[in-house]
Coordinates of C-alpha atoms and ligand atoms in Angstrom, one line a residue:
M563 CA -6.9 -28.9 -11.4
S564 CA -5.4 -25.1 -12.6
N565 CA -2.3 -24.8 -14.0
P566 CA -1.0 -21.5 -12.4
K567 CA 1.4 -20.6 -15.7
Q568 CA -1.2 -21.1 -17.7
L569 CA -3.8 -17.8 -18.5
S570 CA -7.4 -19.5 -18.6
V571 CA -9.2 -15.8 -19.3
Q572 CA -6.6 -12.7 -20.6
A573 CA -8.7 -9.0 -19.9
L574 CA -6.1 -7.6 -22.4
Q575 CA -4.1 -8.7 -25.1
W576 CA -1.6 -6.2 -26.7
N577 CA -0.6 -6.5 -30.5
G578 CA 1.5 -4.4 -30.8
H579 CA -0.2 -1.6 -32.6
S580 CA -3.7 -1.9 -30.6
L581 CA -5.0 -3.1 -27.6
N582 CA -7.8 -5.7 -27.6
V583 CA -10.2 -5.1 -24.6
L584 CA -13.0 -8.3 -23.3
D585 CA -15.8 -6.7 -22.9
Q586 CA -16.6 -7.4 -19.3
R587 CA -20.1 -5.9 -19.3
L588 CA -21.6 -8.8 -21.5
L589 CA -20.2 -11.7 -19.8
P590 CA -20.9 -14.4 -19.2
E591 CA -23.1 -14.9 -22.0
T592 CA -21.0 -13.4 -24.8
I593 CA -17.2 -12.8 -24.8
T594 CA -16.2 -10.3 -27.0
Y595 CA -13.4 -8.6 -27.6
D596 CA -13.3 -5.1 -29.2
E597 CA -9.7 -3.3 -30.3
Y598 CA -8.5 0.1 -29.8
R599 CA -6.2 2.0 -31.7
D600 CA -6.1 5.2 -29.5
A601 CA -6.2 6.8 -25.8
A602 CA -10.0 8.1 -26.4
G603 CA -11.3 4.5 -26.9
V604 CA -9.3 2.9 -24.1
T605 CA -10.5 5.5 -21.7
E606 CA -13.9 5.1 -22.4
A607 CA -13.6 1.4 -22.4
I608 CA -12.0 2.2 -18.5
A609 CA -14.8 4.6 -17.9
S610 CA -17.6 2.2 -19.3
M611 CA -16.1 -0.7 -17.2
R612 CA -15.6 -2.7 -20.2
V613 CA -12.0 -3.2 -18.5
R614 CA -12.2 -3.0 -14.6
G615 CA -10.3 -4.1 -11.7
A616 CA -7.6 -1.6 -10.3
P617 CA -4.6 -3.3 -11.7
A618 CA -6.0 -4.1 -15.3
I619 CA -7.2 -0.5 -15.6
G620 CA -3.7 0.3 -15.1
I621 CA -2.2 -2.0 -17.4
A622 CA -5.2 -0.6 -19.9
A623 CA -4.2 3.1 -19.3
A624 CA -0.8 2.5 -20.2
Y625 CA -0.9 0.8 -23.7
G626 CA -3.3 3.6 -24.1
V627 CA -0.3 5.9 -23.7
V628 CA 1.8 3.7 -26.6
L629 CA -1.4 4.4 -28.9
S630 CA -1.3 7.9 -28.1
A631 CA 2.3 7.9 -28.8
I632 CA 1.6 6.1 -32.2
Q633 CA -0.8 8.3 -32.8
H634 CA 0.9 11.7 -32.8
Y635 CA 4.6 10.6 -33.1
P636 CA 6.8 12.3 -34.8
A637 CA 5.0 15.5 -34.8
N638 CA 6.8 18.4 -33.1
D639 CA 4.6 18.7 -30.4
W640 CA 3.7 14.9 -29.9
Q641 CA 4.9 14.8 -26.3
E642 CA 2.4 17.8 -25.2
R643 CA -0.2 15.6 -27.1
V644 CA 0.6 12.6 -25.4
A645 CA 0.8 14.2 -22.3
T646 CA -3.1 15.7 -22.5
D647 CA -4.1 12.2 -23.5
I648 CA -2.2 11.1 -20.2
A649 CA -4.4 13.5 -18.6
M650 CA -7.6 12.1 -20.2
L651 CA -6.7 8.7 -19.3
A652 CA -6.1 9.3 -15.3
A653 CA -9.9 11.3 -15.4
S654 CA -11.5 8.2 -16.7
R655 CA -12.1 6.3 -12.7
P656 CA -11.3 8.0 -9.5
T657 CA -10.7 5.5 -7.1
A658 CA -8.1 2.7 -8.2
V659 CA -4.6 3.8 -7.7
N660 CA -2.8 1.2 -10.1
L661 CA -4.4 3.8 -12.6
F662 CA -2.3 6.6 -11.5
W663 CA 1.1 5.0 -10.7
A664 CA 0.9 2.8 -14.4
L665 CA 0.6 5.9 -15.6
D666 CA 3.3 8.5 -13.7
K667 CA 5.4 5.4 -14.9
M668 CA 5.0 6.3 -18.5
R669 CA 5.1 10.1 -18.2
Q670 CA 8.3 9.7 -16.7
Q671 CA 9.6 7.4 -19.5
L672 CA 7.8 9.7 -22.1
S673 CA 10.2 12.7 -20.8
V674 CA 13.2 10.9 -21.5
D675 CA 15.3 11.7 -24.6
N676 CA 15.1 8.4 -26.5
P677 CA 15.7 8.3 -30.1
E678 CA 13.1 5.1 -30.4
P679 CA 10.2 6.5 -27.9
I680 CA 7.4 4.2 -29.1
A681 CA 9.8 1.2 -28.3
A682 CA 10.5 2.2 -25.3
L683 CA 7.1 3.3 -24.4
S684 CA 5.8 -0.3 -25.6
Q685 CA 8.4 -1.7 -23.7
L686 CA 7.6 -0.3 -20.4
A687 CA 3.7 -1.1 -20.7
Q688 CA 4.6 -4.5 -21.4
Q689 CA 6.9 -4.4 -18.4
I690 CA 4.0 -3.0 -16.8
H691 CA 1.5 -5.8 -17.7
Q692 CA 4.5 -8.9 -16.9
D693 CA 5.4 -7.9 -13.6
D694 CA 1.7 -7.5 -12.5
I695 CA 1.1 -11.2 -13.7
A696 CA 4.5 -12.4 -11.9
A697 CA 3.4 -10.2 -8.6
N698 CA 0.5 -12.3 -8.6
H699 CA 1.7 -15.5 -8.7
A700 CA 4.0 -14.6 -5.9
M701 CA 1.3 -13.1 -3.6
G702 CA -0.9 -16.4 -5.0
E703 CA 1.9 -18.6 -3.2
R704 CA 2.4 -16.5 0.0
G705 CA -1.3 -16.2 0.4
A706 CA -1.9 -19.7 0.2
D707 CA 1.0 -19.9 2.9
I708 CA -1.2 -18.1 5.0
L709 CA -4.3 -20.1 4.3
G710 CA -2.8 -23.6 4.9
D711 CA -5.7 -26.4 5.0
A712 CA -8.5 -23.9 4.9
K713 CA -10.8 -25.6 3.3
A714 CA -13.6 -23.0 2.4
V715 CA -13.2 -19.0 1.7
L716 CA -15.5 -16.2 0.5
T717 CA -14.3 -14.0 -2.3
H718 CA -16.0 -10.5 -2.9
C719 CA -16.5 -8.6 -6.7
N720 CA -13.6 -10.0 -8.9
A721 CA -10.2 -10.0 -8.3
G722 CA -9.0 -12.5 -10.9
A723 CA -7.3 -12.6 -14.1
L724 CA -10.3 -10.6 -15.3
A725 CA -9.2 -7.8 -13.2
T726 CA -5.5 -7.9 -13.8
G727 CA -2.8 -9.1 -16.0
G728 CA -3.4 -12.7 -15.2
Y729 CA -3.7 -14.8 -12.5
G730 CA -5.7 -12.6 -10.4
T731 CA -4.6 -11.4 -6.8
A732 CA -7.6 -12.8 -4.6
L733 CA -8.3 -15.4 -7.1
G734 CA -4.5 -15.9 -7.3
V735 CA -4.7 -16.8 -4.1
I736 CA -7.3 -18.8 -4.4
R737 CA -5.7 -20.2 -7.3
S738 CA -2.4 -21.5 -5.4
A739 CA -4.3 -22.7 -2.5
H740 CA -6.4 -24.8 -5.2
Q741 CA -3.5 -26.3 -6.7
R742 CA -2.1 -27.2 -3.1
G743 CA -5.2 -30.0 -2.8
H744 CA -6.8 -28.3 0.2
L745 CA -9.6 -25.7 -0.5
Q746 CA -12.5 -27.2 -1.7
N747 CA -15.4 -24.6 -2.2
V748 CA -14.9 -20.7 -2.8
Y749 CA -18.2 -19.0 -2.1
A750 CA -18.8 -15.8 -4.1
D751 CA -21.1 -13.1 -3.6
E752 CA -22.9 -11.5 -6.2
T753 CA -21.3 -8.1 -5.6
R754 CA -24.4 -5.7 -6.3
P755 CA -25.1 -3.9 -8.4
W756 CA -22.7 -4.6 -11.2
L757 CA -22.9 -8.3 -10.5
Q758 CA -18.6 -8.7 -10.4
G759 CA -19.3 -12.2 -8.0
A760 CA -22.3 -13.4 -10.0
R761 CA -21.7 -13.0 -13.7
L762 CA -17.2 -12.7 -13.4
T763 CA -16.0 -14.4 -10.4
V764 CA -18.0 -17.9 -10.6
W765 CA -17.5 -18.1 -14.1
E766 CA -13.7 -17.4 -14.4
L767 CA -13.4 -19.8 -11.1
A768 CA -15.5 -22.4 -13.6
Q769 CA -13.1 -21.9 -16.3
D770 CA -10.3 -23.4 -14.1
G771 CA -12.5 -26.2 -12.8
I772 CA -12.4 -24.7 -9.1
P773 CA -15.3 -25.9 -7.1
A774 CA -17.4 -22.3 -6.6
T775 CA -20.5 -21.8 -5.0
L776 CA -22.3 -18.5 -5.6
I777 CA -24.2 -16.6 -2.8
A778 CA -26.7 -13.2 -2.5
D779 CA -25.2 -10.7 -0.7
S780 CA -27.4 -10.6 1.8
A781 CA -26.5 -14.3 2.7
A782 CA -23.2 -13.3 3.9
A783 CA -23.5 -13.0 7.2
W784 CA -25.5 -16.2 7.6
L785 CA -22.6 -18.1 5.5
M786 CA -20.2 -16.8 8.1
K787 CA -22.9 -18.3 11.1
S788 CA -23.0 -21.2 9.9
G789 CA -19.2 -21.9 10.1
K790 CA -18.7 -22.5 6.2
I791 CA -15.7 -20.7 5.6
D792 CA -12.3 -19.7 7.2
W793 CA -11.5 -16.7 5.8
I794 CA -12.6 -13.8 3.2
I795 CA -10.5 -12.8 0.5
V796 CA -10.9 -9.7 -1.6
G797 CA -8.6 -7.5 -3.6
A798 CA -8.3 -3.7 -3.2
D799 CA -8.1 -0.6 -5.3
R800 CA -5.8 1.6 -2.9
I801 CA -4.3 1.0 0.2
T802 CA -3.0 3.9 2.7
A803 CA -0.2 3.9 4.8
N804 CA -1.9 3.1 7.8
G805 CA -3.8 -0.1 5.9
D806 CA -7.0 1.0 5.3
V807 CA -8.1 -0.7 2.0
A808 CA -10.7 0.7 -0.3
N809 CA -12.4 -2.1 -2.4
K810 CA -15.4 -2.7 -3.6
I811 CA -18.9 -1.8 -2.1
G812 CA -19.5 -4.4 0.3
T813 CA -16.3 -5.3 1.5
Y814 CA -16.5 -3.1 4.6
S815 CA -19.5 -4.7 5.7
L816 CA -18.1 -8.1 5.1
A817 CA -15.1 -7.3 7.2
V818 CA -17.6 -5.9 10.1
L819 CA -19.4 -9.8 9.8
A820 CA -16.3 -11.5 9.9
K821 CA -15.3 -9.7 13.3
Q822 CA -18.7 -10.8 14.8
H823 CA -18.3 -14.3 13.5
G824 CA -14.5 -15.2 14.1
V825 CA -13.7 -15.3 10.0
K826 CA -10.4 -13.8 9.1
V827 CA -10.2 -11.6 6.3
M828 CA -7.4 -11.4 3.9
V829 CA -6.5 -8.6 1.2
A830 CA -4.6 -9.4 -1.6
A831 CA -2.7 -6.7 -3.8
P832 CA 0.4 -5.9 -5.7
S833 CA 2.7 -2.9 -4.6
S834 CA 1.2 -0.6 -7.4
T835 CA -2.0 -0.6 -5.2
F836 CA -0.2 1.3 -2.5
D837 CA -1.0 4.7 -2.0
F838 CA 1.9 6.0 0.7
S839 CA 1.1 9.3 -0.1
L840 CA -2.3 8.9 2.1
E841 CA -2.1 8.5 5.5
T842 CA -5.5 6.8 6.0
G843 CA -8.8 5.6 3.9
D844 CA -10.4 9.0 5.2
S845 CA -8.4 10.7 2.1
I846 CA -9.5 8.3 -0.5
E847 CA -11.9 9.5 -3.5
I848 CA -14.8 7.2 -3.6
E849 CA -16.1 6.7 -6.7
E850 CA -19.9 7.8 -7.6
R851 CA -21.1 6.2 -10.5
N852 CA -24.9 6.9 -12.5
P853 CA -27.6 5.9 -10.4
K854 CA -29.0 4.5 -13.2
E855 CA -26.9 1.7 -13.3
L856 CA -28.5 1.1 -9.9
L857 CA -31.9 1.7 -10.7
A858 CA -31.5 -0.8 -13.7
E859 CA -30.2 -3.7 -12.1
C860 CA -33.2 -3.0 -9.6
Y861 CA -35.5 -3.3 -12.5
L862 CA -36.2 0.4 -12.1
D863 CA -37.1 2.8 -14.8
P864 CA -33.8 4.7 -14.7
D865 CA -35.5 8.0 -15.4
S866 CA -38.1 7.6 -12.8
L867 CA -38.6 10.0 -9.8
V868 CA -36.9 7.3 -7.5
N869 CA -33.7 8.3 -5.9
A870 CA -30.5 6.6 -5.7
W871 CA -27.0 7.2 -4.6
N872 CA -24.4 4.6 -6.2
P873 CA -21.1 4.5 -4.2
V874 CA -18.9 2.1 -5.8
F875 CA -16.2 1.1 -3.3
D876 CA -15.4 1.4 0.7
V877 CA -13.1 1.6 2.9
T878 CA -12.5 -1.5 5.1
P879 CA -10.3 0.2 8.6
A880 CA -6.9 -2.1 9.0
E881 CA -8.0 -3.4 12.6
L882 CA -10.9 -5.5 10.5
I883 CA -8.0 -6.8 8.6
S884 CA -6.1 -10.1 9.5
A885 CA -3.5 -10.0 6.7
I886 CA -2.2 -8.2 3.6
V887 CA -0.4 -10.1 1.2
T888 CA 1.8 -8.1 -1.7
E889 CA 4.8 -10.0 -3.8
R890 CA 7.3 -8.2 -1.8
G891 CA 5.7 -9.8 1.8
V892 CA 3.2 -10.2 4.3
V893 CA 1.9 -7.9 7.1
L894 CA -0.2 -9.9 9.8
D895 CA -2.2 -7.3 11.9
P896 CA -2.0 -4.0 9.6
G897 CA -4.0 -2.2 12.0
K898 CA -1.2 -2.4 14.5
H899 CA 1.4 -2.1 12.3
G900 CA 0.2 -0.1 9.1
V901 CA 2.3 -1.3 6.0
R902 CA 5.3 1.1 5.5
S903 CA 7.7 -1.7 6.1
L904 CA 6.6 -2.6 2.3
Q905 CA 7.4 0.4 1.0
C906 CA 10.5 0.7 -1.3
Ligands
MRU89 O1 -15.5 -1.5 -10.4 P1 -14.3 -2.3 -10.1 O2 -15.6 -4.0 -11.1 O3 -13.3 -2.0 -11.1 O4 -13.9 -2.9 -8.9 C1 -13.5 -3.6 -9.1 C2 -12.5 -3.8 -7.3 O5 -13.1 -3.8 -6.6 C3 -11.4 -5.2 -7.2 O6 -11.9 -5.9 -6.0 C4 -10.3 -4.7 -7.0 O7 -9.9 -3.9 -8.2 C5 -9.0 -5.5 -6.9 S1 -8.6 -6.4 -8.5 C6 -7.6 -6.9 -8.5

């Protein structure tokens, strides 16, 4: 049984002067941490998905700002140089709002006149990291309350410790529910084309001894039809004021299927994932990655003449979601109420 206070796997390790990033492209075969000492390296680590998952890329970017300050301070124009690095980090990936949220916090701290600026930036980045872990534990408890005695759930992508500061959002709820002894099986779909479910989620759950069953993405409808699951639980990359949720491509399909089969959909996300500046999910920029990633996954020559379209997120309308769980509270039926009640 998992210990909720214990971090079974860590995507990011800060050691005061550099950031160690677990290269998630190589999991589960190889566990390798790469050491980064500047913002350019962290930008590349995010863009190439060595580190991925909305909260984790926000935390990595915050540490990237600290590395920039360490590199440039005390040059006369060090703050301008750090601001340039912040713009570079912000351009690494477009959809997860946690990235921009964390960089905004770091930018505000940068503008504060402080005799120890590096210590202040470092402290803030570590606070962002620790707050994320605490939020995940709080969500885990709230989400487990809602699940009650549900026996089996399906999750999509990887919204676990690997995607966050630790413990996970969707997998945090699953960890907490498993701790309570009700949850007997967690289905994880492969999550093509990057295979976050197959390569990361089932591996992460296995580390904690939580029973996990991998399914092909195309088996999800049949799984629901068979009555084997009570809930789908996912994380989010951005949630707009009306409760629309951007998450890994395929989440929308699952939510549509869930409606047909009477399965409920839970989204677990910290408040750093909310974008109240956008009314609806129509305004969210959806990242489209290099088609070669998709072609390679299908064993097609990436330089062949075959076309591929590779959007890596989609938007699930609020009305298809049963519950949005955050560390601040829960909104049931967000399609009816939106999520402004969670705004500070
Ligand atoms: O492309 P990725 O792997 O960064 O996408 C990750 C997801 O879509 C996750 O579900 C989301 O970030 C929530 S992580 C707690």
